[in-house]
Amino acid sequence: MSSSHTPNYQLSQWEAEDKVLRADFNADNAKIDAAIKAVDEKAGGKAPAAELAALAAQVKALKATIPQVAAGTYTGSGQASRYISVGFDPKAVLIMTPLGETRYGYQITGGLAVQDGNMMGQGEMVLTIDSKGFTVYHSTKSIHGEYAGTNDNGVLYHYLAVG
């Protein structure tokens, strides 16, 4: 049996000559359990760790509702298609020339594509939304007159992607 106790919660403290008894440990564990329960009830029935985990989950859910935005430029390569990465799945992409143009005669030089709604000229792709980015296209005149010009060689384009 312990010969002394802690000052605040009267938990067992043994001296070298004291006999260690299981009953002392059980009594101490009961006191600790009661103290933790009192703190838990005071915190509204939630232990601080559980409360922090719940707050972290709420923050994560809120972050998921904040739209991601990427704005930038690229210079066309002249290849038939070119993928541009923005690091997230866009819901909408807008492309324009530095003058704010989306069309130059029969050439479609920009415009707006939305998720599940790719931008097309008369029969050909102009701008598609893909996983983590978008694809722009270049072609020569199509049989319908319009042609894709969102990846013309050496041309600077501005884009805005929203996820």
XYZ file of C-alpha atoms in Angstrom:
163
model
C 0.000 0.000 0.000
C 1.310 3.454 -0.909
C 2.364 5.652 1.965
C 1.829 8.992 0.198
C -0.424 10.574 -2.428
C -0.272 13.335 -5.040
C -1.467 16.739 -3.764
C -4.183 17.394 -6.366
C -5.925 14.080 -7.079
C -4.611 11.911 -4.255
C -3.074 9.354 -6.605
C -0.843 6.744 -5.044
C 2.857 7.493 -4.567
C 5.062 4.670 -3.360
C 8.170 4.865 -1.281
C 10.877 2.224 -1.667
C 9.670 0.277 1.370
C 5.928 0.387 0.393
C 4.198 -2.755 -0.808
C 2.642 -2.247 -4.254
C -1.006 -3.354 -4.307
C -3.312 -3.850 -7.268
C -6.084 -2.121 -5.292
C -4.046 1.129 -5.316
C -3.770 1.029 -9.129
C -7.478 0.287 -9.524
C -8.407 3.168 -7.214
C -6.090 5.530 -9.116
C -7.534 4.432 -12.472
C -11.062 5.071 -11.195
C -10.052 8.610 -10.122
C -8.406 9.292 -13.510
C -11.439 7.953 -15.375
C -13.791 10.172 -13.347
C -11.602 13.247 -13.949
C -11.468 12.640 -17.722
C -15.238 12.160 -17.818
C -15.745 15.451 -15.968
C -13.538 17.285 -18.503
C -15.337 15.570 -21.391
C -18.772 16.585 -20.044
C -17.574 20.139 -19.482
C -16.467 20.241 -23.152
C -20.001 19.338 -24.258
C -19.521 15.596 -24.335
C -16.626 15.772 -26.768
C -13.047 15.105 -25.884
C -10.731 17.849 -27.167
C -9.117 15.496 -29.731
C -12.526 14.550 -31.141
C -13.503 18.210 -31.261
C -10.332 19.067 -33.194
C -10.938 16.209 -35.627
C -14.485 17.469 -36.232
C -13.181 20.996 -36.878
C -10.541 19.659 -39.292
C -13.265 17.828 -41.227
C -15.332 21.031 -41.420
C -12.331 22.993 -42.728
C -11.674 20.321 -45.366
C -15.326 20.442 -46.468
C -15.220 24.234 -46.692
C -12.023 24.159 -48.753
C -13.770 21.872 -51.241
C -16.392 24.579 -51.859
C -13.856 27.296 -52.689
C -13.448 27.582 -56.462
C -9.996 27.047 -57.875
C -8.856 29.614 -60.421
C -5.895 29.655 -62.778
C -5.087 32.515 -65.135
C -2.153 32.584 -67.478
C -0.811 32.648 -70.973
C 0.571 30.157 -73.444
C 2.123 30.501 -76.856
C 0.667 28.313 -79.582
C 2.815 25.495 -80.942
C 1.096 25.024 -84.300
C 0.514 21.330 -83.590
C -2.919 19.809 -84.177
C -3.571 19.759 -80.409
C -1.873 20.780 -77.205
C -2.704 20.012 -73.575
C -2.367 22.826 -70.998
C -2.211 21.743 -67.331
C -3.759 23.909 -64.599
C -3.425 21.401 -61.733
C -7.153 20.917 -61.061
C -10.256 19.777 -62.950
C -11.687 22.900 -64.586
C -15.419 23.455 -64.852
C -14.962 26.286 -67.348
C -12.119 27.636 -69.503
C -12.065 30.932 -71.378
C -9.416 31.681 -74.030
C -8.770 34.999 -75.806
C -6.014 36.719 -77.701
C -4.267 39.648 -75.953
C -6.671 41.962 -77.828
C -9.646 40.139 -76.304
C -10.556 38.436 -79.578
C -12.175 35.047 -79.859
C -12.490 35.121 -83.628
C -10.524 36.393 -86.601
C -12.506 35.936 -89.795
C -13.173 32.202 -90.159
C -10.567 31.360 -87.559
C -11.852 30.672 -84.029
C -9.100 32.036 -81.770
C -10.812 31.603 -78.411
C -14.045 31.256 -76.532
C -15.614 29.485 -73.611
C -15.806 25.755 -72.932
C -17.625 24.278 -69.943
C -17.443 20.868 -68.341
C -19.267 18.382 -70.597
C -19.631 21.171 -73.161
C -16.533 21.365 -75.341
C -16.145 24.267 -77.737
C -16.482 23.339 -81.380
C -16.387 25.164 -84.659
C -18.321 23.779 -87.574
C -17.424 20.142 -87.172
C -14.080 20.381 -85.384
C -12.789 20.805 -81.844
C -11.502 24.209 -80.764
C -11.218 23.825 -76.975
C -11.865 20.823 -74.713
C -11.804 20.497 -70.943
C -9.754 17.570 -69.687
C -8.598 16.143 -66.388
C -6.362 18.695 -64.628
C -6.366 21.050 -67.627
C -7.607 21.720 -71.156
C -6.654 21.059 -74.778
C -6.402 23.657 -77.540
C -6.415 22.916 -81.257
C -4.937 24.154 -84.534
C -6.134 23.322 -88.014
C -6.188 24.710 -91.466
C -9.462 25.705 -93.067
C -12.095 23.024 -92.658
C -14.589 21.995 -95.292
C -17.202 24.089 -93.487
C -15.174 27.310 -93.603
C -14.378 27.783 -89.889
C -11.209 26.395 -88.436
C -9.605 26.018 -85.012
C -7.046 28.637 -84.123
C -6.468 28.245 -80.375
C -2.994 26.744 -80.901
C -1.588 28.678 -83.864
C 2.208 28.684 -83.997
C 3.798 31.623 -82.178
C 0.495 33.264 -81.173
C 0.096 34.377 -77.552
C -3.185 33.399 -75.857
C -4.645 34.314 -72.471
C -6.700 31.807 -70.487
C -8.859 31.728 -67.393
C -9.730 28.338 -65.892
C -12.210 27.930 -63.032
C -12.686 24.701 -61.105
